[in-house]
C-alpha positions as a printed Julia matrix, in Angstrom:
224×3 Matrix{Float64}:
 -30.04   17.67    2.61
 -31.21   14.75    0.65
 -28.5    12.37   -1.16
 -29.78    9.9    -3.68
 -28.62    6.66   -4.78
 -30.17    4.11   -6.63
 -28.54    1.58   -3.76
 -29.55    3.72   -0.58
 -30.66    7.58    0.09
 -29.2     9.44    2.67
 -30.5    12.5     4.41
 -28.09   14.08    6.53
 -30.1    16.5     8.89
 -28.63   17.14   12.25
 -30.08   18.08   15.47
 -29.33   21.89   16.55
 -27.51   20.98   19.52
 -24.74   18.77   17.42
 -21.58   21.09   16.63
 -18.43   19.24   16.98
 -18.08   16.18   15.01
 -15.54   14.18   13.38
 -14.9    12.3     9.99
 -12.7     9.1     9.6
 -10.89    9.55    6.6
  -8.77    6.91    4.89
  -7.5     8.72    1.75
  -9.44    6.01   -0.47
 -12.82    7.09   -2.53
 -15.45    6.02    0.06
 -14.58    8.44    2.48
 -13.88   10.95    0.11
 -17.01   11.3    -1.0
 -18.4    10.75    2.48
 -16.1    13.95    3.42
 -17.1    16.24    0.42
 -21.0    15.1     1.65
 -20.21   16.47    4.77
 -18.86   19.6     3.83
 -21.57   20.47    1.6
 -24.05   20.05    4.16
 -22.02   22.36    6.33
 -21.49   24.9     4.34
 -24.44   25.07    3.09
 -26.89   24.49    5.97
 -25.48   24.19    9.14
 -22.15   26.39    9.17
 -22.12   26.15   13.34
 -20.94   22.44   13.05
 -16.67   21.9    13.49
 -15.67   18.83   11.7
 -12.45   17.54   13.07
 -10.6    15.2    10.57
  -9.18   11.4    11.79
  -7.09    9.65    9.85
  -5.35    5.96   10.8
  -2.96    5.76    9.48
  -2.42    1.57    8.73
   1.54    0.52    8.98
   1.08   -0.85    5.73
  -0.32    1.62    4.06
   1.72    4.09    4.84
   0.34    6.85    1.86
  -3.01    6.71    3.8
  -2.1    10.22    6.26
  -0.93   11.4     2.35
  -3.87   10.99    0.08
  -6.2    11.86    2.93
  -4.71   15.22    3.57
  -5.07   15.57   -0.2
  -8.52   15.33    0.17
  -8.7    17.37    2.77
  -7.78   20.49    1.08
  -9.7    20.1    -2.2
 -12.81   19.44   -0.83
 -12.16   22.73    1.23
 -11.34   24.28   -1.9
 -13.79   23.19   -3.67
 -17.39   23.86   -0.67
 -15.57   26.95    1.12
 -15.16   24.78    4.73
 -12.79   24.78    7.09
 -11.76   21.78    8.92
 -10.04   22.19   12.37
  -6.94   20.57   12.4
  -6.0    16.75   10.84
  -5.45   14.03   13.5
  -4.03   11.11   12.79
  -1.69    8.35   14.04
   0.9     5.44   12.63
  -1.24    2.06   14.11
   0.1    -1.25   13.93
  -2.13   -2.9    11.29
   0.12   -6.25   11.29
  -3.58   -7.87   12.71
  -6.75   -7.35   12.43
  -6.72   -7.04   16.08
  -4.52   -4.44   16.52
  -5.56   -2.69   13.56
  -9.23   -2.94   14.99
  -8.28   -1.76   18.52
  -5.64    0.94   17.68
  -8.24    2.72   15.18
 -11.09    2.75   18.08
  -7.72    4.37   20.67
  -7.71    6.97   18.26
 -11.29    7.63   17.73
 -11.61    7.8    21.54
  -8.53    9.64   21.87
 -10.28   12.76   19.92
 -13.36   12.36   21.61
 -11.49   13.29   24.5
  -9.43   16.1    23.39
 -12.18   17.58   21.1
 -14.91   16.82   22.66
 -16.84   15.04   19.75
 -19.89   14.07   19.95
 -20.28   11.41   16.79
 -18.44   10.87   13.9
 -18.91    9.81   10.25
 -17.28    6.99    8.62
 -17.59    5.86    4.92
 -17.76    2.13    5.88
 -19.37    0.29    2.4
 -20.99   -2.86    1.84
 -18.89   -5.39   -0.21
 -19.91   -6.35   -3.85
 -22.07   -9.88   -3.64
 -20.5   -12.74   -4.91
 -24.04  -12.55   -7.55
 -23.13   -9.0    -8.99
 -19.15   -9.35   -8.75
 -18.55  -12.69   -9.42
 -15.07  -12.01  -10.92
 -13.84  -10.42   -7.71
 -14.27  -13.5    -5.99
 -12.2   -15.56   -8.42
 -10.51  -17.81   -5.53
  -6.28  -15.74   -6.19
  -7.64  -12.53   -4.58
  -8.87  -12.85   -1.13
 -10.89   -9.82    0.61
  -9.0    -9.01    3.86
 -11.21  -10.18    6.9
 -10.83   -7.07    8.9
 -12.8    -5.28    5.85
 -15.59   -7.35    5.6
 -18.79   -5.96    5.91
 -21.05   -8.02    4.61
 -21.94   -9.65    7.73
 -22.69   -6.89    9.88
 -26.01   -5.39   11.06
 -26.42   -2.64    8.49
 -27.49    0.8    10.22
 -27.0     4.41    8.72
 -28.49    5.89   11.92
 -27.35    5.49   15.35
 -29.46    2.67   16.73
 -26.65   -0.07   16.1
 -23.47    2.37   15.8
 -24.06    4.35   18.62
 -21.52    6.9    17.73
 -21.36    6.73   14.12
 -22.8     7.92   11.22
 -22.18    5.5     8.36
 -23.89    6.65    5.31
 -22.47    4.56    2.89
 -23.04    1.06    4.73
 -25.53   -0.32    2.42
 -23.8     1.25   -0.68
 -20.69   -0.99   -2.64
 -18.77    0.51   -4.98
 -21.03    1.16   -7.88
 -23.26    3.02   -5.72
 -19.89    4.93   -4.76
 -19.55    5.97   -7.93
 -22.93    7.1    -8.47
 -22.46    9.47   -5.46
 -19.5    10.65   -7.25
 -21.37   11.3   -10.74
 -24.77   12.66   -9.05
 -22.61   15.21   -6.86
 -20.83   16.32  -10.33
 -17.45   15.48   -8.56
 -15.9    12.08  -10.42
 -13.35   14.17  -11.94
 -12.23   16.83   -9.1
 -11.97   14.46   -6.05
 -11.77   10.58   -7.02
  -8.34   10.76   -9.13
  -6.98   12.06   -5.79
  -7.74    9.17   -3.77
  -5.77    6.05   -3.85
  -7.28    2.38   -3.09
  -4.71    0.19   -3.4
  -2.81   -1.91   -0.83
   0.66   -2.08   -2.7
   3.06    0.57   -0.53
   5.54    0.83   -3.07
   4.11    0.09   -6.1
   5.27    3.57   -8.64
   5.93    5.66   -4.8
   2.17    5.6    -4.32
   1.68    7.32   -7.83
  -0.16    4.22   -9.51
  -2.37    1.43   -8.61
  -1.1    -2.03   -8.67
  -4.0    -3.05  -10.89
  -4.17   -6.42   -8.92
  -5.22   -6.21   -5.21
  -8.6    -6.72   -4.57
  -9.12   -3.07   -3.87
  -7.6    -1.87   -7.28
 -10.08   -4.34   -8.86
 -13.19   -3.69   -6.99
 -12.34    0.03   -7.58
 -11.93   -0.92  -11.36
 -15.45   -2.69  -10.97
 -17.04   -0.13   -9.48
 -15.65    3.43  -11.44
 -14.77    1.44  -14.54
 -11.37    3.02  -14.14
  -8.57    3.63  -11.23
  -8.11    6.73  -11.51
């Protein structure tokens, strides 16, 4: 199944012998679409494969286990799929260590129980300074621990050896055109949630100001 995307194609076609495979999920847009991709592939062509949900859940961002489950069940509405059952885990995000180490327990941890053998994750590249210029502003920071723009972008396995990352050479815009090409902007990205405020509205708004609310404002042209 071929995905386009004026940023970077993707063409998920896995061997015969994969069938039990996992999908980080975050409850924000990127994975979202990365889990709806999955699914349609699934159910379309390979309807042996298990996908077994993972979901961090960050200490604070607390609505993360919430938004993803909400996922979760339209995009199963929606392509017909099944997934086996949601794991996920509180993990102390108060560093980026922690938050770093506790996600890859957890990862491991279901490797273990259900016997994975890789998993998708809807790591992005961040905007350039050059296209977004007004995200980097100087009063909005990007959090180190998401940075991606220094790592050694790989969709396949050669550099990841476990993971699928589909989306690593794709920033927000390109997001959204996934979202538009797949005929899903509508049905899937109102449900996911971006933003880093915990309390802002009991996680029924975006605070408009964190630098994910804004890059998802630069990228959808809209929050929700």
């Amino acid at each position: 199944m071929l995905l386009e995307n004026s940023q970077d194609n993707w063409e998920i076609d896995l061997p015969e012998n994969m069938k039990t495979l996992g999908l980080k999920i975050s409850g924000g847009a990127d994975s979202a679409i990365v889990c709806y991709m999955v699914a349609k592939y699934v159910t379309e062509e390979r309807p042996d494969i298990t996908i077994h949900p993972i979901t961090a859940v960050a200490s604070t961002k607390p609505f993360q286990q919430i938004f993803a489950d909400k996922v979760l069940r339209k995009v199963e509405s929606m392509t017909g799929i099944k997934f086996a059952t949601h794991q996920y885990r509180t993990i102390d995000s108060s560093t980026v260590e922690n938050y770093i180490n506790q996600q890859a327990d957890l990862v491991n941890d279901v490797y273990a129980s259900q016997g994975l053998q890789k998993h998708f994750s809807g790591l992005t590249a961040n905007p350039t300074v050059e296209d977004a210029p007004e995200l980097y502003d100087g009063t909005h920071a990007l959090p180190g621990s998401f940075g991606t723009n220094d790592m050694d972008r790989s969709k396949g396995l050669e550099k990841k050896d476990n993971t699928f990352r589909p989306l690593i050479n794709v920033d927000k815009k390109g997001v959204a055109e996934h979202y538009i090409r797949l005929g899903v902007l509508e049905d899937i990205f109102p449900l996911t949630r971006s933003c880093e405020d915990d309390e802002v509205y009991t996680f029924e708004k975006h605070c408009e100001d964190c630098w994910f609310c804004r890059e998802r404002q630069w990228g959808f042209g809209r929050l929700v």
